[in-house]
Short mmCIF file of C-alpha atoms in Angstrom, two decimals:
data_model
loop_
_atom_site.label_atom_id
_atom_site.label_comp_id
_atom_site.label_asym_id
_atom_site.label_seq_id
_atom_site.Cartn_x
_atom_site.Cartn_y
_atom_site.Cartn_z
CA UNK A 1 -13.69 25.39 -31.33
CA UNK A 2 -12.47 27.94 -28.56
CA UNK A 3 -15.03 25.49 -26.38
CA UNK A 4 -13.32 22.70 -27.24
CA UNK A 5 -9.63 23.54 -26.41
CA UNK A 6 -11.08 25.29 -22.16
CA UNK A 7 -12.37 21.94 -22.02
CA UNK A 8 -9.11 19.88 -23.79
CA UNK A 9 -7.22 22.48 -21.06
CA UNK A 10 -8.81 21.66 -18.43
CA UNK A 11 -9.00 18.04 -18.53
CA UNK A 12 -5.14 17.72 -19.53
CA UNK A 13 -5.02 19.99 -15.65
CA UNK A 14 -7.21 17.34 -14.18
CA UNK A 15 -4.47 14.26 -15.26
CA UNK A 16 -1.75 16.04 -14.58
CA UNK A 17 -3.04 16.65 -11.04
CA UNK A 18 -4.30 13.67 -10.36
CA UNK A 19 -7.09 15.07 -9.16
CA UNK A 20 -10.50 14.37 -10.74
CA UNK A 21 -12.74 14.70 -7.06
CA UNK A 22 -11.55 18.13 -5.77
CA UNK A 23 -13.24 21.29 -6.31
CA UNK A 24 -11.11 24.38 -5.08
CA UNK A 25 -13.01 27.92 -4.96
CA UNK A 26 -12.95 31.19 -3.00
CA UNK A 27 -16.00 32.15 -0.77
CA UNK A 28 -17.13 35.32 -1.89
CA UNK A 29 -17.93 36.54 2.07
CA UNK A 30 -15.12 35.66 3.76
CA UNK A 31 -12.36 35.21 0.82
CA UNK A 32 -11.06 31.40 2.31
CA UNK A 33 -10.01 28.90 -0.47
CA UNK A 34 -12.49 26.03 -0.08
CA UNK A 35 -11.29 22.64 -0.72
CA UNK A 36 -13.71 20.47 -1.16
CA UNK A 37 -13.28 16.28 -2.53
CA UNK A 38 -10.13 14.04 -1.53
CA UNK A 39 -6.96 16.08 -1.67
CA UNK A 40 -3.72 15.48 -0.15
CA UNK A 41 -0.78 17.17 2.45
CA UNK A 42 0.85 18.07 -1.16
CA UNK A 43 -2.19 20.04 -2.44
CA UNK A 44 -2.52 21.83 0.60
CA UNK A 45 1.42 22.24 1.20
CA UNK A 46 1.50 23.94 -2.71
CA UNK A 47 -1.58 26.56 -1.60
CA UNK A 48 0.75 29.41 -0.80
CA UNK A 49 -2.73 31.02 1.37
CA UNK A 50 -2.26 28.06 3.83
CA UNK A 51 0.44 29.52 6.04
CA UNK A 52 -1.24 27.66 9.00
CA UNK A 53 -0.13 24.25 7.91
CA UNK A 54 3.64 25.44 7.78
CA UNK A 55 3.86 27.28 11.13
CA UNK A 56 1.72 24.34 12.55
CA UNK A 57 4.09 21.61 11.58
CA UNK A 58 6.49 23.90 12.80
CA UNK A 59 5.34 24.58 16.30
CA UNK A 60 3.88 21.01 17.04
CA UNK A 61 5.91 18.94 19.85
CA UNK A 62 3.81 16.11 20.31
CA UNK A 63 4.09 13.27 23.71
CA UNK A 64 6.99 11.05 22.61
CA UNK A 65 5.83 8.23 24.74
CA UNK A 66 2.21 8.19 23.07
CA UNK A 67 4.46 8.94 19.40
CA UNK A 68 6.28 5.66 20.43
CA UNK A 69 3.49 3.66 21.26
CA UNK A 70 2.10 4.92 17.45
CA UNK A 71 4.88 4.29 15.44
CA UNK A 72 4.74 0.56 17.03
CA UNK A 73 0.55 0.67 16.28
CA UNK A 74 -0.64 3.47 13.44
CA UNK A 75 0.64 1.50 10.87
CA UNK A 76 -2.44 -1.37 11.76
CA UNK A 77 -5.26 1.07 10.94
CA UNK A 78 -6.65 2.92 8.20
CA UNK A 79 -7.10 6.72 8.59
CA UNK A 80 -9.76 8.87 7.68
CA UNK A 81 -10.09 12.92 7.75
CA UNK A 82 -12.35 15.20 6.64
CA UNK A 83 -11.89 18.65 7.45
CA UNK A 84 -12.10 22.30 6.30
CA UNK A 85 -9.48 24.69 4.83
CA UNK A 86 -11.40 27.66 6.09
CA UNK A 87 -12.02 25.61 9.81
CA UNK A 88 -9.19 27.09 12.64
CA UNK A 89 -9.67 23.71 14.22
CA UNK A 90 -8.75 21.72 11.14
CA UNK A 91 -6.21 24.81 11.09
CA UNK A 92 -4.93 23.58 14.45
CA UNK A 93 -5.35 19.58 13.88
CA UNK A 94 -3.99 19.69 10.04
CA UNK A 95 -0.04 20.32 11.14
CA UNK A 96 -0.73 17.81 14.13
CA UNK A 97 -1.82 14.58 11.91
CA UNK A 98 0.79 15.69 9.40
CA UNK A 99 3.49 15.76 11.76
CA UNK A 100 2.50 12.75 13.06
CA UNK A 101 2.15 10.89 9.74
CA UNK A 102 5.57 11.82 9.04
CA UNK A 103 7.28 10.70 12.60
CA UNK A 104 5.54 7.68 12.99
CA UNK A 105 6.22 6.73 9.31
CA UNK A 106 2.80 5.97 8.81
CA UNK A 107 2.41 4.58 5.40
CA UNK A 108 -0.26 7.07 3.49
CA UNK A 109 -1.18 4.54 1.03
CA UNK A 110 -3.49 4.11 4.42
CA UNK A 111 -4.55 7.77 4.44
CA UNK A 112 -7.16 9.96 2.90
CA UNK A 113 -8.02 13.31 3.57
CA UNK A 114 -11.30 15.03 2.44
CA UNK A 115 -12.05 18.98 2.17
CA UNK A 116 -15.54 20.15 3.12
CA UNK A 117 -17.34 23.28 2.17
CA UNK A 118 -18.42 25.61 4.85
CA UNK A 119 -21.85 23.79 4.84
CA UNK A 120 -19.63 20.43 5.95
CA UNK A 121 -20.57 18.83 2.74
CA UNK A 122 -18.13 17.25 0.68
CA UNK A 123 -17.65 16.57 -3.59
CA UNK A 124 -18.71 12.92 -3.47
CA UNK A 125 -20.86 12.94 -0.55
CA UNK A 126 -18.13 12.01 2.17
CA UNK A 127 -19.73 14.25 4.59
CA UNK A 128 -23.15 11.28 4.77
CA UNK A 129 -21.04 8.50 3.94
CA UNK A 130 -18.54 9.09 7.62
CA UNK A 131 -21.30 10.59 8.99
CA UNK A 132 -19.91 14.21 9.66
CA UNK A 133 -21.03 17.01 12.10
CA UNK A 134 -18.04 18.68 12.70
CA UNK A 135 -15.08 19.53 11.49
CA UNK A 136 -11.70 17.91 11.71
CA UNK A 137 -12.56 14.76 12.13
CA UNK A 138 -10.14 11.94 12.13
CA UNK A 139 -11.65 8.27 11.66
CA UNK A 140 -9.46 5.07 12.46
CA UNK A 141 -10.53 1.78 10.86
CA UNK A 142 -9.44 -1.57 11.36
CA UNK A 143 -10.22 -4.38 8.76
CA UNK A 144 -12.69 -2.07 7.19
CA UNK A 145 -14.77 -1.20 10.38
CA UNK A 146 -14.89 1.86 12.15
CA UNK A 147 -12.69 1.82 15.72
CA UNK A 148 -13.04 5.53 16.65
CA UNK A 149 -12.74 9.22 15.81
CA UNK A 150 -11.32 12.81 17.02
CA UNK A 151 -13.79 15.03 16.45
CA UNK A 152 -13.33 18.91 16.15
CA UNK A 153 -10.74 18.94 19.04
CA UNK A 154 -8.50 16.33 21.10
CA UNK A 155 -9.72 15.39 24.37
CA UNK A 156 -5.89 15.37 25.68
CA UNK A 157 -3.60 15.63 22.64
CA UNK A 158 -4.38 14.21 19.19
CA UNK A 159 -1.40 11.73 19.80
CA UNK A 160 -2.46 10.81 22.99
CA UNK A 161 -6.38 10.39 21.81
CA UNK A 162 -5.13 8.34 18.89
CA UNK A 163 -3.05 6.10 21.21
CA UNK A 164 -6.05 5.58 23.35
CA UNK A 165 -8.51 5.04 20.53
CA UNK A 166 -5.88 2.05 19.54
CA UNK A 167 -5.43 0.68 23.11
CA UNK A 168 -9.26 0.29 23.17
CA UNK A 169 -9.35 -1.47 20.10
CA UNK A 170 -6.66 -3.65 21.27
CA UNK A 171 -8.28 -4.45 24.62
CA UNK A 172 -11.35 -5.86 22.60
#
């Protein structure tokens, strides 16, 4: 009986989250939380451990001209990202794409955002299916196909990277 009700518990947790593909733990060596499935800005904004993302938001001042040219463009492509709560890039990038989101008004019915272990490997496998080696990486599609990714750090700025990834695509 006692059985029964953990497991009554902790699917009645699972629906209210909405979450049924996201495994959070602890790593026992260095004590990170580990996200690891699809999860969203919300889960990682209601971790009270993830300072970073806050003071990240916070202290970001991305290119206007390249955040004008993505408010005008974003909105055509599909983003994915897979990164690591316990990664200081994705520490770094996480506040960036947020920020971003948000100013360009980006509609995140478009977005999804994946947590990877500290062996890069995610719940369901997203680590094979987009190909992963490093973490952040952000993924634009377009129509379903694959039109080019940040990975681990921006070349320039991850506004201005984005903006070129689009022009590309654009150019043909």
């Amino acid at each position: 009986m006692k059985r029964l009700l953990v497991a009554l518990a902790v699917m009645i947790t699972m629906q209210a989250s909405g979450q049924y593909n996201l495994d959070v733990t602890v790593d026992n060596e260095t004590g990170d939380i580990v996200y690891r499935g699809e999860c969203t800005f919300k889960d990682l904004s209601s971790e009270q451990a993830f300072t970073w993302l806050r003071t990240g938001v916070g202290h970001y001042n991305p290119d206007r001209a390249s955040v004008t040219y993505l408010e005008r463009h974003l909105k055509d492509y599909n983003i994915v990202v897979l990164m690591g709560t316990w990664c200081e890039d994705s520490h770094k990038m996480l506040p960036q794409i947020y920020k971003l989101l948000r100013i360009t008004q980006y509609p995140m019915s478009q977005y999804k955002m994946y947590g990877l272990d500290l062996n890069k490997q995610g719940y369901l496998d997203e680590h094979e299916k987009y190909k992963v080696e490093n973490v952040p990486t952000v993924i634009l599609f377009n129509k379903g196909k694959e039109v080019g990714r940040v990975v681990e750090t921006a070349k320039v700025s991850l506004e201005a990277d984005l903006k070129d990834i689009i022009k590309k695509h654009k150019e043909g």
